[in-house]
PDB file of C-alpha atoms in Angstrom:
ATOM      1  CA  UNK A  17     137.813 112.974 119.428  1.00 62.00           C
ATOM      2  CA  UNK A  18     134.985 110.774 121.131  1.00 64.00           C
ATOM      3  CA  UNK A  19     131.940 112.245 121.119  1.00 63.00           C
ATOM      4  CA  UNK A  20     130.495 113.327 124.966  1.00 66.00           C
ATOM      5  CA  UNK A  21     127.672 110.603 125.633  1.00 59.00           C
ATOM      6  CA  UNK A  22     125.945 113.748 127.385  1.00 61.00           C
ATOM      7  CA  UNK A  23     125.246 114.270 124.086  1.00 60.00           C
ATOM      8  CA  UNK A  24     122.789 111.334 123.302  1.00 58.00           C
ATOM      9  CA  UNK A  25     120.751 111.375 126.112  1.00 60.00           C
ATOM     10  CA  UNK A  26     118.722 114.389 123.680  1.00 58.00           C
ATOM     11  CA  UNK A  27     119.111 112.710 120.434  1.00 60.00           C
ATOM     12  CA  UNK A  28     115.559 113.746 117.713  1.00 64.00           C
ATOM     13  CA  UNK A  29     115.418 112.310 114.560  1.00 60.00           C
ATOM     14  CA  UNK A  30     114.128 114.152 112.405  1.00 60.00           C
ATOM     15  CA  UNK A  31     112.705 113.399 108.768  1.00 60.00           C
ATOM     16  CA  UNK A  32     114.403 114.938 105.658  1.00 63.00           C
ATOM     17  CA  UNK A  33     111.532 114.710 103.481  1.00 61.00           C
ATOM     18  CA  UNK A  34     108.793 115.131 105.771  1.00 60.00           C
ATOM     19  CA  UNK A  35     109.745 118.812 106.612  1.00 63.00           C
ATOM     20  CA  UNK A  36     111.606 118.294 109.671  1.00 63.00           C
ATOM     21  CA  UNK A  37     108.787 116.163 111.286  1.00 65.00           C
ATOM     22  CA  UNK A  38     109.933 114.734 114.322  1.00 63.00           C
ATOM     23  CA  UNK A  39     110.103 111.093 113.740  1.00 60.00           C
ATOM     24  CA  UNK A  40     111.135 110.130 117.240  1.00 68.00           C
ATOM     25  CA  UNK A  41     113.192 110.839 120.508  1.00 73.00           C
ATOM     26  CA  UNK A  42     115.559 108.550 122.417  1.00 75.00           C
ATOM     27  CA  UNK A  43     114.383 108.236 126.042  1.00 81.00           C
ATOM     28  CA  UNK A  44     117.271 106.373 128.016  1.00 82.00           C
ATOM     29  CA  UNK A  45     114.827 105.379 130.501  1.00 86.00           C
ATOM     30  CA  UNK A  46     113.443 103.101 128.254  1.00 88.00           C
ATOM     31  CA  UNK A  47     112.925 100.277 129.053  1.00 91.00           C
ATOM     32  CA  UNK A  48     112.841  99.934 132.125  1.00 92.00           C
ATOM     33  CA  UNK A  49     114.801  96.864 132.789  1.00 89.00           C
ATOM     34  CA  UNK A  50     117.269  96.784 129.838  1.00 86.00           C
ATOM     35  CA  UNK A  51     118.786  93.132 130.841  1.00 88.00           C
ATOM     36  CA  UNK A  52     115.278  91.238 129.019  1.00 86.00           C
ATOM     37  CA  UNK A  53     117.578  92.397 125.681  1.00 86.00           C
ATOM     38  CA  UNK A  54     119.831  88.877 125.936  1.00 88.00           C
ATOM     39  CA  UNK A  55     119.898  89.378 121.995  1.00 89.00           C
ATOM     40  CA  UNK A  56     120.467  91.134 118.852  1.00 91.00           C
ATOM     41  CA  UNK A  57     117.282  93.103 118.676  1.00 90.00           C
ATOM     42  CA  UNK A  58     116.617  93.142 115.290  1.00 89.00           C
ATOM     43  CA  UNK A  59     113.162  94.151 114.544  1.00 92.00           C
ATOM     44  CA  UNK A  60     110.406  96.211 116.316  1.00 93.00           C
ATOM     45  CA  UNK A  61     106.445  97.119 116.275  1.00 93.00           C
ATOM     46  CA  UNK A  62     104.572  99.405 118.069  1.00 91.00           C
ATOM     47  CA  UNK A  63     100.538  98.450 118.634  1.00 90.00           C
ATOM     48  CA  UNK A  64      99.618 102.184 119.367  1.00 86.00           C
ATOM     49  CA  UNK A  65      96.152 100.947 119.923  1.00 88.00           C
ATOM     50  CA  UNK A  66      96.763  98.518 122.596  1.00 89.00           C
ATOM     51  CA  UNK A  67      99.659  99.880 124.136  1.00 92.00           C
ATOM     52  CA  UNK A  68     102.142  97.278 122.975  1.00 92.00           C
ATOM     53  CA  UNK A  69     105.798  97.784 121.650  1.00 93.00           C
ATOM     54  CA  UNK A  70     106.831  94.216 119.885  1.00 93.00           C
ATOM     55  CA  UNK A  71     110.719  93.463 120.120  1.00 94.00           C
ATOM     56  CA  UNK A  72     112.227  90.657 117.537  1.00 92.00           C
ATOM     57  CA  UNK A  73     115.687  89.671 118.893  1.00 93.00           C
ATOM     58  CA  UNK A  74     117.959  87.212 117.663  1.00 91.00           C
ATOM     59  CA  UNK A  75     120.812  84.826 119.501  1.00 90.00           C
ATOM     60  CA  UNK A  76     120.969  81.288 120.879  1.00 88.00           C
ATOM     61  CA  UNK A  77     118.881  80.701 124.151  1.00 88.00           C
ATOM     62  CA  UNK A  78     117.101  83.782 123.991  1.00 90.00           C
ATOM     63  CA  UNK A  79     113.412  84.854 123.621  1.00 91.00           C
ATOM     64  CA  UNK A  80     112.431  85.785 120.205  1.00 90.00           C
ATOM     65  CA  UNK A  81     109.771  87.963 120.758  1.00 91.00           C
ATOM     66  CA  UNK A  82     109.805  90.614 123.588  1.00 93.00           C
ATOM     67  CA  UNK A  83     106.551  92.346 124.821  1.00 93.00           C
ATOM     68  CA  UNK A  84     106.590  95.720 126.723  1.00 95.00           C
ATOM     69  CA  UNK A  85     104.003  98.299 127.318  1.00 95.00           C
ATOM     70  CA  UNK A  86     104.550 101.949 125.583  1.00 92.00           C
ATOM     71  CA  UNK A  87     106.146 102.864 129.523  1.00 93.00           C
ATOM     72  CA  UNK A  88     108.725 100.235 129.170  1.00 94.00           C
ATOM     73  CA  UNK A  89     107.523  97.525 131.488  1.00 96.00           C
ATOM     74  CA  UNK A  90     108.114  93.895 130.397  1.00 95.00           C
ATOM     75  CA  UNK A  91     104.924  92.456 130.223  1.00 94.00           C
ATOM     76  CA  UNK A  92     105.554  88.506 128.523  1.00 91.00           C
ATOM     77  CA  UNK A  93     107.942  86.870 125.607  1.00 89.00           C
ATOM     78  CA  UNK A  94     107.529  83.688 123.865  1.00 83.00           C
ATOM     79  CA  UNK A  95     110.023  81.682 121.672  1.00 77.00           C
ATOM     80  CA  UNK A  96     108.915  78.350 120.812  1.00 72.00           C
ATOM     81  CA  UNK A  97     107.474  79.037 117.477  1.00 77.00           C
ATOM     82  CA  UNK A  98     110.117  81.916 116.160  1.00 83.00           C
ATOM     83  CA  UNK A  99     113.793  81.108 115.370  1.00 85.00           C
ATOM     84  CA  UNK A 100     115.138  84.169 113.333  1.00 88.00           C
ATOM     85  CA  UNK A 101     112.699  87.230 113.370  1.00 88.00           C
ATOM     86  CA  UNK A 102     113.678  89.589 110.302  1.00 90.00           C
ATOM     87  CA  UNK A 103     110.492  91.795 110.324  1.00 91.00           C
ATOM     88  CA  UNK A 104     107.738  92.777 112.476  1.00 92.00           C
ATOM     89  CA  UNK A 105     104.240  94.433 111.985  1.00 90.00           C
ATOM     90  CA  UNK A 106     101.145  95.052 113.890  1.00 91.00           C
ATOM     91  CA  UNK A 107      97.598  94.951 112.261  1.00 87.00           C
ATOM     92  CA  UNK A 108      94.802  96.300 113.603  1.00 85.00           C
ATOM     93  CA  UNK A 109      91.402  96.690 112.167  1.00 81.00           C
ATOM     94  CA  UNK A 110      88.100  97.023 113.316  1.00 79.00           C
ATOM     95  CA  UNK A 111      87.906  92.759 113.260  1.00 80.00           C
ATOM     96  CA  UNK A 112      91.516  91.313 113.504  1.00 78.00           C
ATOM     97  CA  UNK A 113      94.652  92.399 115.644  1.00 82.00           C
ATOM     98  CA  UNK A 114      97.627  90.657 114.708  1.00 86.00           C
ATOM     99  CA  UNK A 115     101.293  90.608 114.857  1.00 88.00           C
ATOM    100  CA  UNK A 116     103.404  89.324 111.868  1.00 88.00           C
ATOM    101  CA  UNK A 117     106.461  87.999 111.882  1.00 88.00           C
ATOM    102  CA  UNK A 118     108.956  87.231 108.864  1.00 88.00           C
ATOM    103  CA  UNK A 119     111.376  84.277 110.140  1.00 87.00           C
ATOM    104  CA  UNK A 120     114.483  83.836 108.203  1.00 86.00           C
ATOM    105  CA  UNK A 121     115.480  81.163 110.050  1.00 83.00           C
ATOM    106  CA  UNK A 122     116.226  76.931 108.461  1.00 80.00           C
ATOM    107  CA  UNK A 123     114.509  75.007 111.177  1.00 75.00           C
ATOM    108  CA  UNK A 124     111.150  73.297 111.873  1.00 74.00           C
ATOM    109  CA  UNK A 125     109.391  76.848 112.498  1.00 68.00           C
ATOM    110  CA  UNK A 126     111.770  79.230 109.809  1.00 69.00           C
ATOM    111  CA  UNK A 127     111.464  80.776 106.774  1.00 74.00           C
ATOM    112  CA  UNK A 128     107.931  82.051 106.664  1.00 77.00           C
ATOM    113  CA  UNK A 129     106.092  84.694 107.041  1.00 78.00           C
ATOM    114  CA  UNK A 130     103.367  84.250 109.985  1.00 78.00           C
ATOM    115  CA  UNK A 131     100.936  86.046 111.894  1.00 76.00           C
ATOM    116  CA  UNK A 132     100.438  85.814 116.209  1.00 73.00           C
ATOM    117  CA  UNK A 133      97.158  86.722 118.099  1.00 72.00           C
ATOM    118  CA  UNK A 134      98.158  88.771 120.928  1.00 63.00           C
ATOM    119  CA  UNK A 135      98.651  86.266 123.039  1.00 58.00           C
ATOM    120  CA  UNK A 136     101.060  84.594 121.054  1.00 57.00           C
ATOM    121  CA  UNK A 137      98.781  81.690 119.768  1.00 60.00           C
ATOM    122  CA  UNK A 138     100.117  81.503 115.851  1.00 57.00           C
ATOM    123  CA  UNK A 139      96.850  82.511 113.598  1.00 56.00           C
ATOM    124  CA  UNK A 140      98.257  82.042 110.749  1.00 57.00           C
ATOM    125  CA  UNK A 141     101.016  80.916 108.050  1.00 55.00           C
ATOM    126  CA  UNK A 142     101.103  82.851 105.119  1.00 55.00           C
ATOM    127  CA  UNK A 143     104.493  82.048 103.264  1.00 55.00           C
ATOM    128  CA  UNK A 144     106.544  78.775 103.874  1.00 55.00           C
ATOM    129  CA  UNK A 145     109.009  77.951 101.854  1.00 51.00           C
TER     130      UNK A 145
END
């Protein structure tokens, strides 16, 4: 028996060793214009302070990096320095807001472990192998 997708539309996750914490809640509505995911979407960070959720998708011809607000609005992507995001993370401090990005990729810009200003200008390289 196939479960009624009725069902998912008020999926909560809930934490087993947090005492049943709410972790998070699906919201179907989100985003707003599912097509931007052309990939696997394989990583994501969430820049509570700015407003930002980061998306790391992989696949050939698509962006690697997807930028929405916390609503779901597509606000940019970039690709040209990202070939196979594994991990993502946003830093913020009271002097530095950053994303990093751990590329498993074999090309000119993989296998590394780098950090973007938020306008996707590459700050930094911390790992290359």
């Amino acid at each position: 028996i196939l479960p009624n997708p009725k069902d998912f539309l008020t999926f909560d996750y809930f934490s087993p060793w947090k005492g049943e914490q709410q972790m998070y809640k699906l919201d179907i509505g989100w985003p707003k214009i599912p097509e931007y995911f052309t990939g696997q979407t394989f990583c994501v960070a969430v820049d509570s302070l700015h407003g930002l959720v980061y998306v790391g998708q992989r696949g050939d011809n698509v962006p690697k990096v997807l930028v929405f607000s916390e609503e779901g609005y597509f606000l940019y992507s970039w690709n040209n320095t990202v070939e196979m995001p594994h991990g993502i993370f946003v830093l913020n401090t009271a002097t530095d807001s950053s994303v990093w990005i751990t590329d498993v990729g074999t090309g000119m810009h993989g296998a590394n472990t780098r950090s973007w200003e938020e306008n996707a200008n590459i700050a930094d390289t911390t790992l290359n192998n």
